[in-house]
PDB file of C-alpha atoms in Angstrom:
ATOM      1  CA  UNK A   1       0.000   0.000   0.000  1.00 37.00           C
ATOM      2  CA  UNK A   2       1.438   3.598  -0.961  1.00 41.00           C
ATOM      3  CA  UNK A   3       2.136   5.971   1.573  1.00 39.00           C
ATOM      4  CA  UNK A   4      -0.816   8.506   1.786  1.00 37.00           C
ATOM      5  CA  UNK A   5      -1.057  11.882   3.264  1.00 36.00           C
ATOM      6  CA  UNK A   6      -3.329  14.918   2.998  1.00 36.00           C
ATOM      7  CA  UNK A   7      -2.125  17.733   1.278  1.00 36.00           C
ATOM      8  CA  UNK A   8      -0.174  20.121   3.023  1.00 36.00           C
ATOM      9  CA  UNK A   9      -1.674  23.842   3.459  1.00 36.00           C
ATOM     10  CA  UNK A  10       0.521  26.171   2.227  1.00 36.00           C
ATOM     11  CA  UNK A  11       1.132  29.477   4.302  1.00 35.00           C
ATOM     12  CA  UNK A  12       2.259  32.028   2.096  1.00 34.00           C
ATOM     13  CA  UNK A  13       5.159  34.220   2.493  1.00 37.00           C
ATOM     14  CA  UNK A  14       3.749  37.322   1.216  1.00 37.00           C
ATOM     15  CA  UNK A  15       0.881  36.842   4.142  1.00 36.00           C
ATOM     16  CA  UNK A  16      -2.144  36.647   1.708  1.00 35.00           C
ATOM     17  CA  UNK A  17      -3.951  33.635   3.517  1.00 34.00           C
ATOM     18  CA  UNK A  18      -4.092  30.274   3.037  1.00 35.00           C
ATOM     19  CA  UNK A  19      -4.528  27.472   0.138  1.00 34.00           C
ATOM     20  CA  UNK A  20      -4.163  23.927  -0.300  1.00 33.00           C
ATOM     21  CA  UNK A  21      -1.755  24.977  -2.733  1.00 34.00           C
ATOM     22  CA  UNK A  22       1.887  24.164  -2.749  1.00 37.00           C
ATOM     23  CA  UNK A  23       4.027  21.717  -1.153  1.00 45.00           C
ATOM     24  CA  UNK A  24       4.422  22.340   2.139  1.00 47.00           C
ATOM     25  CA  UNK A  25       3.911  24.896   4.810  1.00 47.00           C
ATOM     26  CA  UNK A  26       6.930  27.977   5.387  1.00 49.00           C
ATOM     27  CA  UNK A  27       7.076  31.008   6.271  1.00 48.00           C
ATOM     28  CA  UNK A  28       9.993  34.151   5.448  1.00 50.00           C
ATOM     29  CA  UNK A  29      12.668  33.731   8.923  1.00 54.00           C
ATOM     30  CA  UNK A  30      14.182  36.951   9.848  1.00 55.00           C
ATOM     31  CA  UNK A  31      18.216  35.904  10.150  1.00 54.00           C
ATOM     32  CA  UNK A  32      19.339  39.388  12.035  1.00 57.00           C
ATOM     33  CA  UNK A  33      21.587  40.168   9.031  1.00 56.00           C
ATOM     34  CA  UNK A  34      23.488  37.075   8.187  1.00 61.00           C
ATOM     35  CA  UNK A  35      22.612  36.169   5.004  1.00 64.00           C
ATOM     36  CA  UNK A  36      21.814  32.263   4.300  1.00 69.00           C
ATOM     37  CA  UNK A  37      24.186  31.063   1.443  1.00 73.00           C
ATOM     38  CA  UNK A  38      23.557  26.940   1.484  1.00 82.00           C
ATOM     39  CA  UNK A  39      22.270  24.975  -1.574  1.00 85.00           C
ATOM     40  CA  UNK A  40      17.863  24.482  -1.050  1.00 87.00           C
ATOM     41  CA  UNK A  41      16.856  21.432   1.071  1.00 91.00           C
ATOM     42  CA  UNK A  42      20.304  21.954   3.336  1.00 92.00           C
ATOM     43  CA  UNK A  43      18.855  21.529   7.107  1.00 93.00           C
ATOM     44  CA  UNK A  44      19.184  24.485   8.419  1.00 90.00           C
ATOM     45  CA  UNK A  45      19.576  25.668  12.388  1.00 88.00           C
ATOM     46  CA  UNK A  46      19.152  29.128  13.837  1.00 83.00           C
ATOM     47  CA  UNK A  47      21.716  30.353  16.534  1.00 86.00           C
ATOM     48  CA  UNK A  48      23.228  33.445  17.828  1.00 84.00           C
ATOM     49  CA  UNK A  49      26.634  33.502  17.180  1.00 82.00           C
ATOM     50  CA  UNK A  50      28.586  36.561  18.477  1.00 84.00           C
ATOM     51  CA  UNK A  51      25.393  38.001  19.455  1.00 83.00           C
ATOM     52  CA  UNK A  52      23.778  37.619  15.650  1.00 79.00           C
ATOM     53  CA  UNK A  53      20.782  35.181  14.613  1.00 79.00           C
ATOM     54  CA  UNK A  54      22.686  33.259  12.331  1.00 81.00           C
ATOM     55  CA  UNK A  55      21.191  30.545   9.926  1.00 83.00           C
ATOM     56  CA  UNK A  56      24.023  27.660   9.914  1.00 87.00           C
ATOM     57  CA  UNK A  57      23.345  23.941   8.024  1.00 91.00           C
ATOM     58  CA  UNK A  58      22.655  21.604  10.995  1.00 93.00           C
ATOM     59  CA  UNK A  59      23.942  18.248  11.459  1.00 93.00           C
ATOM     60  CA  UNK A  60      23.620  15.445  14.199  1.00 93.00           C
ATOM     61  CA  UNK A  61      27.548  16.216  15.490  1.00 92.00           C
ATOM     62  CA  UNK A  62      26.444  17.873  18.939  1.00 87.00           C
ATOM     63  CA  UNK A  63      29.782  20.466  19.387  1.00 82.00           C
ATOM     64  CA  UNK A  64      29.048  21.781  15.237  1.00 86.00           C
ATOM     65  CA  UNK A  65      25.771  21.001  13.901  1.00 87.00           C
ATOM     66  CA  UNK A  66      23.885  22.561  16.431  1.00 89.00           C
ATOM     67  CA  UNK A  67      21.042  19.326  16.501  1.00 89.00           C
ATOM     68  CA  UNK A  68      19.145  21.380  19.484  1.00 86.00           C
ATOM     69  CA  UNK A  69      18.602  24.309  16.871  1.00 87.00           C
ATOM     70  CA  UNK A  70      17.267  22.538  14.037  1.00 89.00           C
ATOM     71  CA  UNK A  71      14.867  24.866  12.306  1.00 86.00           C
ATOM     72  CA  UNK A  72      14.084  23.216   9.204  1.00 88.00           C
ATOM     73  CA  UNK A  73      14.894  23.253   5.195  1.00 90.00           C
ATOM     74  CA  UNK A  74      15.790  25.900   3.072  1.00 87.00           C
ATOM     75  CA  UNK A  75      13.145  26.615   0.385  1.00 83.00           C
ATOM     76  CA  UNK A  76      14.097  29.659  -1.129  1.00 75.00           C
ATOM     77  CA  UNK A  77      16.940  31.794  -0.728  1.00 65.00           C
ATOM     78  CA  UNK A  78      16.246  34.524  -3.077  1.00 68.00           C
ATOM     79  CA  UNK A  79      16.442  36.801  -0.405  1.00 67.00           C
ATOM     80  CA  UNK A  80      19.125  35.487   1.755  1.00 65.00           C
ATOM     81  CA  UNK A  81      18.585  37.785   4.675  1.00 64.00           C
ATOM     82  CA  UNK A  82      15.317  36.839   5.097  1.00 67.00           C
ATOM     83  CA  UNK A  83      14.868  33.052   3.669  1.00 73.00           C
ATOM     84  CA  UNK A  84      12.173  31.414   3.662  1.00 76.00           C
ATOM     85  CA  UNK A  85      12.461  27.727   5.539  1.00 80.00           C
ATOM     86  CA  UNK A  86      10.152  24.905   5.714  1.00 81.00           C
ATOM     87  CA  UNK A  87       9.301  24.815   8.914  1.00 81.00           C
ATOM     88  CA  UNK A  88       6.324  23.183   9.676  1.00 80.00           C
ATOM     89  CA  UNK A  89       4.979  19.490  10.046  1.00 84.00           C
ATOM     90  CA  UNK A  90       3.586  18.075   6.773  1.00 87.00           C
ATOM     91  CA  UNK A  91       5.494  20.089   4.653  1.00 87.00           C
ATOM     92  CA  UNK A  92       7.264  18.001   1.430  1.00 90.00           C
ATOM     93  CA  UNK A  93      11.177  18.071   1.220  1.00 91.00           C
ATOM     94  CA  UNK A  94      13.130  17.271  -1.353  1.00 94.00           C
ATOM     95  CA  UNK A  95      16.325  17.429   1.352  1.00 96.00           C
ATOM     96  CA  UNK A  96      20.047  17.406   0.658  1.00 96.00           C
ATOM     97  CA  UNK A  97      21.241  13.487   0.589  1.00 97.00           C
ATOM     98  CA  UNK A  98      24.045  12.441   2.729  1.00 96.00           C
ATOM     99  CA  UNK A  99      26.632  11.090   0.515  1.00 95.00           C
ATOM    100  CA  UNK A 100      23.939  10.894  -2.731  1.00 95.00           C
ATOM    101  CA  UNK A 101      22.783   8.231  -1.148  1.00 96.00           C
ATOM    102  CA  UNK A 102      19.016   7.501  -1.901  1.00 98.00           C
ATOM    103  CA  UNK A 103      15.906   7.894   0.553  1.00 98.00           C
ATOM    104  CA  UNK A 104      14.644   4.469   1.427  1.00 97.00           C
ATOM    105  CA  UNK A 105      11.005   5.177   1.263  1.00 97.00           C
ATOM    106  CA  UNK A 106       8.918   4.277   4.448  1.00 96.00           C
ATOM    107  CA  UNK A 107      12.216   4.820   6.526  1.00 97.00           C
ATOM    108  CA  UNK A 108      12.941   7.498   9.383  1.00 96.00           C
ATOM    109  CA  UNK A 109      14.847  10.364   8.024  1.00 97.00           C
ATOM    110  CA  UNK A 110      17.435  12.004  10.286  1.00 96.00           C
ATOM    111  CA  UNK A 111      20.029  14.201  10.940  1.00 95.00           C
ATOM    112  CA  UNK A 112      22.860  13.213   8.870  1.00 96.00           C
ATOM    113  CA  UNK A 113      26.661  13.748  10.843  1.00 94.00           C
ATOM    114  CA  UNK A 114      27.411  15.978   7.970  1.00 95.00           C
ATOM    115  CA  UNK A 115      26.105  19.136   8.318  1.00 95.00           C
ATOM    116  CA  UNK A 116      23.386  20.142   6.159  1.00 95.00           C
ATOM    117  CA  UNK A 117      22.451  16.974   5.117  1.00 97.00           C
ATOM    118  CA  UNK A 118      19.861  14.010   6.065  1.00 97.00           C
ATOM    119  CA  UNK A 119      20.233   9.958   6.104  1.00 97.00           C
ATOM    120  CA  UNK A 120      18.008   7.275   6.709  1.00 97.00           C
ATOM    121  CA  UNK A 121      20.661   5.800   8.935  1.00 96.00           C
ATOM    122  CA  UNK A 122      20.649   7.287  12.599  1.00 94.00           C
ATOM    123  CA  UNK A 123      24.069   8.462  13.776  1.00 92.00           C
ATOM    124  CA  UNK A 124      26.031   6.413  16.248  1.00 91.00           C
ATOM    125  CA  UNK A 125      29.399   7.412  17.178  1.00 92.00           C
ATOM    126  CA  UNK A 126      29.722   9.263  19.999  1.00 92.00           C
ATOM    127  CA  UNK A 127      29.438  13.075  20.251  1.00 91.00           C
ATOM    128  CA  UNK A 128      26.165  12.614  17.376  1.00 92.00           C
ATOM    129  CA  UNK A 129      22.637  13.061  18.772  1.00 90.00           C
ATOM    130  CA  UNK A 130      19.761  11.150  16.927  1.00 91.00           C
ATOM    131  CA  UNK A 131      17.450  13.797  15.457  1.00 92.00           C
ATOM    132  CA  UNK A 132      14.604  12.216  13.708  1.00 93.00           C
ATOM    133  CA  UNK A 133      12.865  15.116  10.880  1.00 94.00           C
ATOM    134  CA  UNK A 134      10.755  13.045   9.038  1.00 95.00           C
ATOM    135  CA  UNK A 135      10.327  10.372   6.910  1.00 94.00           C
ATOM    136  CA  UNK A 136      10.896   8.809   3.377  1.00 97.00           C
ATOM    137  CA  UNK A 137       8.168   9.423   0.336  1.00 96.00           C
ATOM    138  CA  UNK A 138      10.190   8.242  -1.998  1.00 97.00           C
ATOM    139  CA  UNK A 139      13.972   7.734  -2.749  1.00 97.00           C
ATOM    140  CA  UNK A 140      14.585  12.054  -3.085  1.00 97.00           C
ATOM    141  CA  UNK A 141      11.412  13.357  -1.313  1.00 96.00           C
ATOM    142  CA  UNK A 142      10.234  13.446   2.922  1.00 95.00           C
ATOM    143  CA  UNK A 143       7.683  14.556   4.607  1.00 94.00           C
ATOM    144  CA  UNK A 144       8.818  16.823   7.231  1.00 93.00           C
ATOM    145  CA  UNK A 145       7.523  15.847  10.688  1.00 90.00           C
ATOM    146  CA  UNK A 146       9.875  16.102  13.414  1.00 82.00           C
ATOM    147  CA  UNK A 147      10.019  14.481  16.716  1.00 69.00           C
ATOM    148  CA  UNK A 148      12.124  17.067  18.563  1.00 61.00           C
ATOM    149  CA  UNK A 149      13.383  14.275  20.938  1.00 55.00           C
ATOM    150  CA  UNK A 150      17.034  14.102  21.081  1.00 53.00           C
ATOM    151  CA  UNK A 151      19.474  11.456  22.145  1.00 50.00           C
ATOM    152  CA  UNK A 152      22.136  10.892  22.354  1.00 49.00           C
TER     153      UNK A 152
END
């Protein structure tokens, strides 16, 4: 049996409302000045780093990739001071692939240890926390729906 899910509502980013249009809910995030400069679908965390909101690609390593922070996935960096990142449960992902390595759809999608990036495969060494953010659709594509539990 396929995987099936409702369509996502979309919230746009110029405020107008609502529609079951789209692929996912997001919303603009206001960065504080540092400009986001990572490739769409990089995981994406929001800390302050010498006192600025800074958007940073987030990875399961818990000294660098800033797991605690994880935001969500860039969408659209047209205006890199003020991106807009999916953010939201539901929301469709086509997310940066640790490695190139294929979704496995039905699988938990975490946290890869490379920053940025996502793997069906939870982390394991020590100094990675396990951050679950969603799961498989198919071999490029998630559905965003983090568990915000981490171990580790």
């Amino acid at each position: 049996m396929p995987i099936q899910y409702a369509p996502p509502i979309y919230i746009s980013s110029s405020g107008s409302g609502v529609s079951g249009e789209g692929v996912g809910a997001f919303f603009p995030v206001d960065g504080g000045g540092a400009p986001v400069v990572e490739p769409l679908g990089t995981a994406i965390a929001l800390v302050v780093l010498a006192g600025v909101k800074t958007f940073v690609p987030c990875g399961a390593v818990s000294v660098s990739g800033y797991p605690a922070c994880f935001l969500g996935f860039l969408h659209n960096s047209s205006n890199p001071l003020n991106p807009v990142i999916y953010t939201l449960r539901g929301a469709t992902i086509t997310p940066r692939l640790e490695g190139g390595v294929p979704l496995v759809p039905r699988s938990d999608v975490y946290l890869s240890a490379t920053p940025g990036f996502v793997t069906c495969t939870p982390p394991t060494a020590v100094g990675q926390v396990v951050l679950r953010v969603g799961f498989a659709v198919d071999a490029t594509t998630m559905i965003l729906n983090t568990d915000l539990r981490i171990e580790g």
